[in-house]
Coordinates of C-alpha atoms and ligand atoms in Angstrom, one line a residue:
M1 CA 7.3 117.3 62.6
A2 CA 8.8 115.1 65.0
L3 CA 9.5 112.2 63.1
N4 CA 11.6 109.2 64.3
V5 CA 13.3 109.0 61.1
K6 CA 14.7 105.3 62.3
K7 CA 11.7 103.8 63.5
D8 CA 7.9 105.9 62.1
T9 CA 9.7 106.6 58.4
V10 CA 9.4 105.3 55.3
V11 CA 10.6 107.1 52.1
Y12 CA 9.5 107.2 49.4
Q13 CA 12.8 109.2 45.9
I14 CA 11.2 110.8 43.9
Y15 CA 13.5 111.6 40.2
P16 CA 11.7 114.8 39.4
R17 CA 12.6 114.5 36.2
S18 CA 10.8 111.3 35.1
F19 CA 7.7 111.9 37.8
K20 CA 5.1 114.3 36.3
D21 CA 5.4 116.6 33.4
T22 CA 2.7 119.3 33.5
D23 CA 3.6 121.9 31.0
G24 CA 4.4 119.7 27.9
N25 CA 8.5 119.9 27.8
G26 CA 7.9 116.3 27.8
V27 CA 10.5 116.6 31.8
G28 CA 9.2 116.3 35.0
D29 CA 8.4 119.4 37.4
I30 CA 7.5 120.4 41.1
R31 CA 4.3 121.3 39.9
G32 CA 3.7 117.8 38.4
I33 CA 5.1 116.5 42.2
I34 CA 2.4 119.1 44.0
E35 CA -0.1 117.4 41.8
K36 CA 0.6 113.9 42.8
L37 CA 0.8 114.5 46.7
D38 CA -2.1 112.6 47.3
Y39 CA -1.2 110.2 45.1
I40 CA 2.4 109.8 47.1
A41 CA 0.5 110.4 50.9
S42 CA -2.2 107.4 50.0
L43 CA 0.7 105.7 49.8
G44 CA 1.3 105.7 53.4
V45 CA 4.8 108.2 52.6
N46 CA 6.1 110.4 55.1
V47 CA 9.4 111.3 53.6
I48 CA 9.9 112.4 50.1
W49 CA 13.5 112.8 48.9
L50 CA 14.0 114.8 45.8
S51 CA 17.0 114.1 43.6
P52 CA 18.7 116.9 42.3
I53 CA 16.2 120.1 41.7
Y54 CA 18.9 122.4 41.4
K55 CA 19.6 124.7 38.3
S56 CA 22.4 122.5 36.4
P57 CA 22.9 121.8 32.7
N58 CA 21.9 118.7 33.1
D59 CA 25.2 116.9 32.2
D60 CA 24.2 114.6 34.5
N61 CA 20.6 114.8 35.0
G62 CA 21.4 117.6 37.9
Y63 CA 24.3 115.8 39.9
D64 CA 26.0 118.9 38.3
I65 CA 25.1 121.5 40.3
A66 CA 25.7 125.0 38.8
D67 CA 23.7 126.8 41.5
Y68 CA 23.0 125.0 44.8
T69 CA 20.2 128.0 45.5
S70 CA 17.8 128.4 42.4
I71 CA 15.8 125.8 40.8
Q72 CA 16.4 124.1 37.3
P73 CA 14.0 126.4 35.1
E74 CA 12.4 123.1 33.4
F75 CA 11.6 122.1 36.9
G76 CA 9.7 124.9 37.7
T77 CA 10.9 127.8 40.1
M78 CA 11.2 128.8 43.7
E79 CA 7.7 129.4 43.7
D80 CA 6.8 126.1 42.9
F81 CA 9.1 124.7 45.4
D82 CA 8.0 126.7 48.7
E83 CA 4.7 125.3 47.1
L84 CA 5.5 121.9 47.5
V85 CA 6.8 122.1 50.8
A86 CA 3.8 123.9 52.3
E87 CA 1.6 121.2 50.5
A88 CA 3.6 117.7 51.8
R89 CA 3.7 119.4 54.6
T90 CA -0.3 119.7 55.4
R91 CA 0.0 116.1 54.6
G92 CA 2.2 114.7 56.8
I93 CA 5.2 114.4 54.6
G94 CA 8.7 116.4 55.2
I95 CA 10.9 117.2 52.2
V96 CA 14.3 115.3 51.6
M97 CA 17.0 117.1 49.4
D98 CA 19.6 115.6 47.5
L99 CA 23.0 117.1 48.6
V100 CA 26.0 116.7 45.5
I101 CA 28.8 118.2 47.4
N102 CA 32.0 116.1 45.8
H103 CA 31.6 118.1 43.1
T104 CA 29.8 121.0 41.0
S105 CA 29.3 121.8 37.7
D106 CA 31.7 123.2 35.8
E107 CA 29.1 126.1 35.0
H108 CA 28.8 126.9 38.7
E109 CA 30.0 130.4 39.6
W110 CA 32.9 129.5 41.8
F111 CA 34.7 127.3 39.2
K112 CA 33.6 129.9 36.1
R113 CA 36.0 132.4 38.7
A114 CA 38.3 129.7 38.8
L115 CA 39.3 129.2 35.5
A116 CA 39.2 133.3 35.3
G117 CA 41.7 133.9 37.5
E118 CA 41.0 134.5 41.1
E119 CA 42.6 132.5 43.2
K120 CA 40.1 132.4 46.3
Y121 CA 38.2 130.7 43.9
R122 CA 41.0 128.3 42.6
N123 CA 41.1 126.8 45.8
Y124 CA 38.1 125.7 45.9
Y125 CA 38.5 122.9 42.9
I126 CA 41.2 120.3 43.5
I127 CA 44.2 121.9 41.0
A128 CA 47.1 119.9 40.2
K129 CA 50.2 120.1 37.7
G130 CA 51.4 116.9 35.5
E131 CA 54.9 116.7 35.2
N132 CA 56.8 115.9 32.1
G133 CA 53.0 115.7 29.8
K134 CA 52.6 113.9 31.8
L135 CA 48.7 113.2 34.1
P136 CA 49.1 114.0 38.2
N137 CA 48.4 110.5 39.3
N138 CA 46.9 107.2 38.0
W139 CA 43.2 107.4 39.8
G140 CA 40.5 106.3 37.7
N141 CA 36.9 107.5 36.8
F142 CA 33.8 106.2 38.0
F143 CA 32.3 107.2 35.1
A144 CA 35.4 105.5 33.0
E145 CA 36.7 109.0 31.9
C146 CA 40.3 110.2 32.4
P147 CA 39.3 111.9 35.9
W148 CA 41.7 114.9 34.9
A149 CA 40.9 117.9 32.6
K150 CA 42.9 120.5 31.4
F151 CA 42.6 123.8 33.4
S152 CA 44.1 125.6 31.0
D153 CA 45.6 125.7 27.8
N154 CA 48.8 126.7 28.1
E155 CA 50.0 125.5 31.9
D156 CA 50.2 121.9 32.7
E157 CA 47.7 122.2 34.9
Y158 CA 44.4 120.0 35.1
Y159 CA 41.6 119.5 37.8
L160 CA 40.4 116.4 39.0
H161 CA 36.9 114.8 38.5
L162 CA 36.5 111.9 39.9
F163 CA 32.8 112.3 38.2
S164 CA 32.4 113.9 34.8
K165 CA 34.6 116.0 33.1
K166 CA 31.6 118.6 34.0
Q167 CA 31.5 117.4 37.3
P168 CA 34.7 118.5 39.3
D169 CA 35.7 117.5 42.4
L170 CA 35.2 120.2 45.6
N171 CA 39.2 121.1 47.5
W172 CA 37.3 120.0 50.9
H173 CA 41.0 120.9 52.6
N174 CA 40.1 124.1 51.6
P175 CA 37.3 125.8 54.7
D176 CA 35.6 128.4 52.7
V177 CA 34.2 125.5 51.2
L178 CA 32.4 123.8 54.9
E179 CA 31.0 127.6 55.0
E180 CA 30.0 127.8 51.5
V181 CA 28.0 124.2 52.1
K182 CA 26.8 125.2 55.9
S183 CA 25.3 128.1 54.2
I184 CA 24.0 126.3 51.4
M185 CA 22.0 123.8 53.9
R186 CA 21.3 126.1 55.8
F187 CA 19.0 128.2 53.2
W188 CA 16.9 124.7 52.6
L189 CA 16.5 123.8 56.1
D190 CA 15.4 127.5 56.4
R191 CA 12.6 126.6 53.6
G192 CA 11.5 123.8 55.8
V193 CA 13.4 121.0 54.5
V194 CA 13.7 118.0 56.9
G195 CA 16.9 116.8 56.0
F196 CA 19.5 115.5 53.0
R197 CA 20.5 112.0 51.2
C198 CA 24.4 112.9 51.1
D199 CA 25.6 111.7 47.1
V200 CA 29.3 110.1 46.9
I201 CA 29.4 111.5 50.9
N202 CA 32.7 109.2 51.2
V203 CA 34.8 110.6 49.1
I204 CA 34.3 114.0 49.3
Y205 CA 38.1 114.4 51.3
K206 CA 40.8 113.6 49.1
N207 CA 44.1 112.6 52.0
S208 CA 46.5 112.8 49.0
L209 CA 47.0 113.0 45.5
A210 CA 49.7 110.2 45.4
N211 CA 48.9 107.3 42.6
G212 CA 47.1 104.6 44.0
K213 CA 47.7 101.0 43.8
K214 CA 46.7 99.4 40.6
Q215 CA 42.9 98.3 40.7
L216 CA 40.5 96.9 37.9
V217 CA 38.1 100.0 39.7
L218 CA 39.1 102.8 41.0
T219 CA 42.8 103.1 41.1
G220 CA 43.4 105.4 43.8
R221 CA 40.0 105.1 46.2
E222 CA 41.9 104.4 49.3
H223 CA 43.2 108.3 49.5
Y224 CA 39.8 109.6 49.6
L225 CA 37.0 106.6 51.2
S226 CA 36.0 107.4 54.1
T227 CA 39.0 109.4 55.1
E228 CA 39.2 111.3 58.5
G229 CA 38.8 114.7 56.9
C230 CA 35.5 113.1 56.2
H231 CA 35.0 111.9 59.2
D232 CA 35.5 115.5 60.5
I233 CA 33.2 117.0 58.1
L234 CA 30.2 115.1 58.3
R235 CA 30.5 115.3 62.6
T236 CA 30.7 119.4 61.9
L237 CA 27.5 119.4 60.0
R238 CA 25.3 117.3 62.0
K239 CA 27.0 119.7 65.2
E240 CA 26.2 122.7 63.3
V241 CA 23.3 122.7 61.1
L242 CA 22.0 119.1 61.3
E243 CA 21.2 119.0 64.9
P244 CA 20.0 122.3 65.6
Y245 CA 17.4 121.9 63.0
G246 CA 16.3 119.0 64.0
A247 CA 17.2 117.2 60.4
W248 CA 18.3 114.2 59.6
A249 CA 21.0 112.9 57.0
V250 CA 21.4 109.7 55.3
G251 CA 25.2 108.8 53.2
E252 CA 25.1 107.9 49.6
T253 CA 28.5 105.5 50.4
V254 CA 29.8 103.7 47.6
F255 CA 32.6 100.8 48.3
V256 CA 31.4 100.8 51.7
D257 CA 32.0 98.1 53.9
I258 CA 30.0 96.7 57.9
S259 CA 33.1 98.8 59.5
G260 CA 33.0 101.6 57.5
A261 CA 29.3 101.6 57.5
K262 CA 29.8 101.4 61.1
D263 CA 32.1 104.8 61.9
L264 CA 29.4 106.6 59.6
C265 CA 26.3 106.0 61.4
A266 CA 27.0 104.4 65.0
P267 CA 24.8 107.6 67.1
E268 CA 27.8 108.1 69.3
R269 CA 30.2 109.7 66.6
G270 CA 27.3 111.9 65.6
E271 CA 28.2 111.3 61.7
L272 CA 25.2 109.9 59.4
D273 CA 21.9 108.1 60.7
M274 CA 22.3 105.4 58.3
V275 CA 23.8 105.0 55.2
F276 CA 23.4 103.5 51.2
Y277 CA 25.6 100.4 50.7
F278 CA 26.2 98.6 47.8
E279 CA 26.9 95.0 48.5
H280 CA 23.2 93.5 48.0
M281 CA 23.0 95.6 44.4
E282 CA 26.2 93.3 43.5
C283 CA 24.6 90.0 43.9
D284 CA 24.3 89.7 39.5
Q285 CA 27.7 91.1 38.7
V286 CA 31.5 89.7 38.1
F287 CA 33.6 92.0 39.0
V288 CA 31.8 95.2 37.7
K289 CA 28.9 96.4 37.7
W290 CA 28.7 96.5 34.0
F291 CA 29.3 92.5 34.0
K292 CA 25.8 91.1 34.4
T293 CA 25.0 87.4 36.1
R294 CA 22.4 85.3 37.5
L295 CA 21.0 86.6 39.9
A296 CA 21.9 83.7 42.8
P297 CA 18.9 84.4 45.6
K298 CA 20.9 82.6 48.6
K299 CA 23.8 84.9 47.5
L300 CA 21.2 87.9 47.7
M301 CA 20.1 86.7 51.5
K302 CA 23.2 86.5 53.0
T303 CA 24.3 89.7 51.9
L304 CA 21.6 91.1 53.4
T305 CA 21.6 89.2 56.3
K306 CA 24.8 90.2 56.8
W307 CA 24.4 93.7 57.2
Q308 CA 21.2 93.7 59.1
N309 CA 23.4 91.8 61.8
A310 CA 26.3 94.4 61.6
L311 CA 24.1 97.4 62.3
P312 CA 21.8 98.1 64.7
W313 CA 20.5 100.6 62.2
N314 CA 20.3 101.4 58.6
A315 CA 18.1 102.3 55.5
C316 CA 17.0 99.6 53.3
Y317 CA 16.5 99.7 49.6
F318 CA 16.6 97.6 46.0
E319 CA 16.0 100.8 43.5
N320 CA 16.8 104.1 43.0
H321 CA 18.0 106.1 40.3
D322 CA 21.2 104.7 39.9
Q323 CA 20.1 100.2 39.3
P324 CA 18.3 98.5 37.4
R325 CA 14.3 98.0 38.7
F326 CA 15.3 95.5 40.7
I327 CA 12.7 92.8 40.2
S328 CA 14.0 92.6 36.7
R329 CA 17.1 91.1 37.8
F330 CA 15.3 87.8 38.5
E331 CA 15.9 85.5 35.4
D332 CA 12.4 83.5 36.1
L333 CA 10.6 86.3 36.7
G334 CA 8.5 85.0 33.5
A335 CA 4.7 86.2 34.3
Y336 CA 5.1 86.8 38.4
R337 CA 5.7 90.2 38.1
K338 CA 3.4 91.0 40.4
E339 CA 3.9 88.8 42.9
A340 CA 7.3 89.3 42.7
S341 CA 7.0 93.2 43.6
K342 CA 4.6 92.5 46.6
M343 CA 7.4 89.8 47.4
M344 CA 9.9 92.4 47.5
A345 CA 7.6 94.8 49.5
G346 CA 7.5 92.1 51.7
L347 CA 11.3 92.1 52.0
L348 CA 11.4 95.2 52.0
M349 CA 8.7 96.9 54.5
T350 CA 9.8 94.0 57.1
M351 CA 12.9 93.9 57.6
R352 CA 15.4 96.4 60.5
G353 CA 15.4 100.0 59.2
T354 CA 14.3 103.0 57.6
P355 CA 12.9 101.8 53.8
F356 CA 13.0 104.1 51.0
V357 CA 10.6 103.3 47.8
Y358 CA 12.3 104.5 44.1
E359 CA 9.1 106.2 42.2
G360 CA 7.1 103.3 40.0
Q361 CA 8.3 100.6 42.6
E362 CA 4.6 100.2 44.5
I363 CA 3.6 99.1 40.4
G364 CA 6.2 97.1 40.1
M365 CA 7.8 98.6 36.9
T366 CA 10.4 96.8 35.0
N367 CA 13.6 98.1 33.3
G368 CA 13.5 99.9 30.0
D369 CA 12.4 98.2 26.8
F370 CA 15.2 100.0 24.7
E371 CA 16.5 99.0 21.5
N372 CA 19.5 100.8 20.8
L373 CA 21.9 103.0 22.2
D374 CA 20.5 105.7 21.2
E375 CA 17.7 105.5 22.8
V376 CA 19.3 105.3 26.4
M377 CA 20.7 109.0 27.3
D378 CA 22.5 108.6 30.6
I379 CA 26.1 109.8 29.9
E380 CA 27.8 106.6 32.0
S381 CA 25.7 104.2 30.1
H382 CA 27.8 106.0 26.8
N383 CA 30.8 106.3 28.7
I384 CA 30.8 102.6 29.1
Y385 CA 30.0 101.1 25.6
A386 CA 32.7 103.9 24.1
M387 CA 35.2 102.5 27.0
A388 CA 34.0 98.4 26.0
K389 CA 34.3 99.3 22.2
G390 CA 37.7 100.5 22.8
L391 CA 38.5 97.6 24.4
G392 CA 37.7 95.5 21.3
I393 CA 33.8 94.0 22.8
P394 CA 31.3 93.0 20.4
K395 CA 28.9 95.1 19.6
G396 CA 26.4 92.8 20.2
I397 CA 28.1 91.6 23.6
R398 CA 28.8 96.0 24.0
W399 CA 25.1 96.7 23.8
K400 CA 23.9 93.5 25.8
M401 CA 25.7 94.9 28.6
I402 CA 24.2 98.1 28.6
K403 CA 20.3 96.9 28.2
R404 CA 21.2 95.6 32.0
T405 CA 22.8 97.8 34.0
S406 CA 22.4 101.6 32.4
R407 CA 20.9 103.5 35.2
D408 CA 18.0 104.2 32.5
N409 CA 16.2 101.4 33.0
A410 CA 14.9 103.1 36.1
R411 CA 14.2 106.2 34.7
T412 CA 12.1 105.8 32.5
P413 CA 9.2 108.7 33.3
M414 CA 6.4 107.2 35.7
Q415 CA 3.7 104.8 34.2
W416 CA 0.2 106.9 35.7
T417 CA -2.2 105.4 33.1
G418 CA -2.1 103.0 28.9
N419 CA -3.0 105.9 26.8
K420 CA -0.7 107.9 24.9
N421 CA 2.9 108.6 27.3
A422 CA 1.2 107.1 29.7
D423 CA -0.1 110.6 30.9
F424 CA 3.5 111.4 31.8
T425 CA 4.1 114.0 29.6
N426 CA 1.4 116.1 26.8
G427 CA 5.0 116.6 24.9
T428 CA 7.9 114.5 24.0
P429 CA 8.9 112.3 27.2
W430 CA 13.0 112.8 27.7
L431 CA 13.5 109.0 27.7
K432 CA 11.5 106.4 26.1
I433 CA 8.4 105.2 27.4
N434 CA 8.3 101.7 28.2
A435 CA 5.9 100.4 26.3
N436 CA 3.9 97.8 29.3
S437 CA 3.1 101.3 30.5
K438 CA -0.6 100.1 28.6
E439 CA -0.5 97.1 31.4
V440 CA 1.9 98.6 34.1
N441 CA 0.6 102.0 35.8
V442 CA -0.8 103.2 38.5
K443 CA -4.4 104.3 37.2
A444 CA -4.6 99.8 36.3
E445 CA -3.6 99.8 40.1
M446 CA -5.7 101.8 41.9
E447 CA -8.7 99.7 40.4
D448 CA -7.4 96.6 41.2
P449 CA -7.8 96.5 45.2
K450 CA -5.5 92.9 44.9
G451 CA -3.1 94.6 42.7
V452 CA 0.7 95.4 43.2
L453 CA 0.0 98.8 44.5
A454 CA -2.6 98.1 46.6
F455 CA -0.1 95.4 48.8
W456 CA 2.6 98.0 49.0
K457 CA 0.3 100.3 50.9
Q458 CA -1.1 97.4 53.3
M459 CA 2.9 97.1 53.8
I460 CA 3.9 100.6 54.1
A461 CA 0.8 100.9 56.4
L462 CA 2.4 97.8 58.7
R463 CA 5.3 98.8 58.7
K464 CA 4.1 102.0 60.3
S465 CA 1.8 100.7 62.5
N466 CA 3.7 97.3 63.8
E467 CA 5.6 98.4 66.9
I468 CA 7.4 94.6 65.7
L469 CA 8.1 95.2 62.0
A470 CA 9.0 99.3 63.6
D471 CA 11.9 98.3 66.3
G472 CA 12.3 94.8 66.3
S473 CA 14.8 92.3 66.6
F474 CA 16.6 90.6 63.0
K475 CA 17.0 86.8 63.5
V476 CA 18.3 84.8 60.8
V477 CA 15.7 81.9 60.4
C478 CA 16.4 80.5 56.8
E479 CA 18.6 80.8 54.3
R480 CA 17.9 78.1 51.4
K481 CA 18.6 77.7 47.3
R482 CA 15.2 79.7 46.8
V483 CA 13.8 80.2 50.5
Y484 CA 14.1 83.7 52.5
A485 CA 13.3 83.6 56.6
F486 CA 13.8 85.7 59.4
E487 CA 11.9 86.9 62.8
R488 CA 11.5 90.1 64.3
E489 CA 11.7 90.0 68.1
L490 CA 10.4 93.1 70.4
D491 CA 9.5 92.3 74.1
G492 CA 8.8 88.4 73.5
Q493 CA 6.6 89.0 70.3
K494 CA 7.8 87.9 67.0
L495 CA 7.1 87.5 64.0
L496 CA 8.1 85.5 61.3
S497 CA 9.3 87.1 57.3
I498 CA 9.7 84.4 54.5
C499 CA 10.1 85.0 51.1
N500 CA 10.6 82.0 48.0
M501 CA 13.1 84.3 45.7
S502 CA 12.3 82.3 42.7
G503 CA 9.9 82.1 40.2
K504 CA 9.8 78.2 41.1
K505 CA 7.6 76.4 43.7
V506 CA 8.8 75.4 46.6
F507 CA 8.9 73.3 50.1
L508 CA 7.6 75.3 52.7
P509 CA 10.6 74.9 55.5
S510 CA 9.1 72.5 58.4
F511 CA 9.8 75.5 61.2
V512 CA 7.0 77.7 59.2
K513 CA 4.3 74.6 61.2
D514 CA 4.7 76.4 64.7
W515 CA 3.6 79.1 62.8
K516 CA -0.7 79.3 63.0
H517 CA -1.1 82.6 61.4
T518 CA -0.5 84.7 58.0
V519 CA -0.2 87.9 59.5
V520 CA -0.2 89.0 54.9
S521 CA 0.3 86.9 52.2
N522 CA 0.9 88.0 47.9
Y523 CA -1.5 84.9 47.3
Q524 CA -4.6 84.6 48.4
E525 CA -4.8 80.9 49.0
T526 CA -2.0 79.5 51.0
D527 CA -0.4 76.1 50.8
P528 CA 0.2 74.4 54.0
T529 CA 3.4 72.0 52.3
H530 CA 4.6 74.8 49.6
M531 CA 5.9 78.0 48.4
K532 CA 4.0 79.5 45.3
P533 CA 6.8 81.4 43.0
F534 CA 7.9 84.7 44.8
E535 CA 5.1 84.0 47.2
F536 CA 6.0 85.8 50.5
R537 CA 4.4 85.9 54.0
L538 CA 4.1 87.2 57.2
M539 CA 3.3 85.0 60.0
A540 CA 2.7 85.5 63.8
Q541 CA 2.3 82.6 65.9
K542 CA -0.8 84.5 67.7
E543 CA -3.5 86.6 65.8
V544 CA -2.1 89.9 64.8
K545 CA -4.3 92.5 63.0
S546 CA -3.2 93.7 60.0
Ligands
TEU601 O1 26.1 107.7 42.5 C1 27.6 107.6 42.9 C2 27.4 106.6 42.3 O2 29.0 105.7 42.1 C3 27.0 105.0 41.2 O3 25.8 104.7 41.6 C4 26.9 105.8 40.1 O4 25.5 105.4 39.6 C5 27.6 105.1 38.9 O5 26.8 103.8 38.7 C6 29.1 104.7 39.3 O6 29.0 104.1 38.6 C7 26.1 109.1 42.8 C8 24.7 109.9 41.9 O7 23.7 108.9 43.0 C9 24.1 109.2 41.3 O8 23.1 109.9 40.2 C10 25.6 110.7 40.0 O9 26.0 110.1 38.7 C11 26.5 109.8 40.7 O10 26.3 110.5 42.9 C12 27.4 111.7 40.7 O11 26.8 112.8 41.2

């Protein structure tokens, strides 16, 4: 399958745990994905990114890998996986795997052997001594834990874990680790996968373990963000592993700025094809993501424009398994859930870059309707809640923080029908299903030719068939309080994408009168002077087939 990942690809992300359960254990599985392949193909996507499906004790839902070359039994078997790859391929869909190589699980054989005293494997991890009862350094941790855990009881030795205690960081100074990872990647490439989504890839190589300068979050990060060592590793993996297979890679890059992203994705440097940046996910927060504020559309527009202009190509996304549902961020969403979801489809499919759609986004799923912490499973949410308690933040506020920011908001099971458990499972779902599944579900959407799903399909098809959207340049033309508009141009042919990012009726900017034809809109009727709440239009100067 020779796809041009930059122009022809639309990716659909699956969080396997929450997609479709076929054996009644309340957890989604590979057979569930196979069962839904026709549905996925009907969306028009041509790549599926699978969040981790490897053997794992599930401390961080699979991002803690105990064996990189076997399948998590809850999800099925290697035969199921091979069948998935083959069945996807017959539908023109390639599989991208999640590559989590900053850390393993503490239940990985390597860590167990390190604990048992095997020098070779000790050297796979980052083990350091504390002095005089102190920790090896002052670094912070992504999950609000202490990043150091005791390695042995009797000695003052610790291992580094930037994420949970059960996710010890690998030592990328050790060339054996690189060799292991190469062979893991080849194992999956030999089974037919087309690429990798590389988890927190810009933190893997720690320059030193020196104390960091004090910061509100993640003190110490200057010692490991996008280091030269990391760039070298990425170049090696591309040249020796990805290139020979014609595979591609998208990096999840935390705290990345524009210059960092340029270094990671410039084609001549031979590292990654594109990165997930975070800045547009942070337009509704103060300092850290747990303190949410109103989403100011203008801030969002400016951030999108900045990134669109900076890189010749990048990944475009608004949702994934770590982020609250995007439409739930609009404070004035009100009764416009469907319109807002369609507007986001329009925006995502008309920006320049590779679009990533997250399961459920295509039917306008919203944040989970959790009522208390017992209903939330995510380790990060529990840690943050405990930290907030320690800081004396009152219970009501603590809960509000978690309710709005928890990663579980995006992990609630896929809503297939309005039946019991949304037909996600016959058993007890591992995470509470949103009560709005009665109305918000795939079945209802399939029956509605003017619905959210139909619009996502229409936009995906257009993104794939229209050269201007696939390859045209990007130029912003309007960043008002509520209205965002940009032009895409290729060989003198132009399209105008315009969004009302609010639940209010707004004036249509006057320049729109030059654009005579509405190629697509999320409203049946458009107004010559106004835009309706969350209205989206794609316009052309000359007639274009939609
Ligand atoms: O996430 C990395 C990451 O930094 C954040 O997006 C993370 O969700 C957290 O909120 C930081 O505060 C990746 C994965 O996407 C995530 O699911 C994993 O938990 C994490 O790495 C560790 O592997």
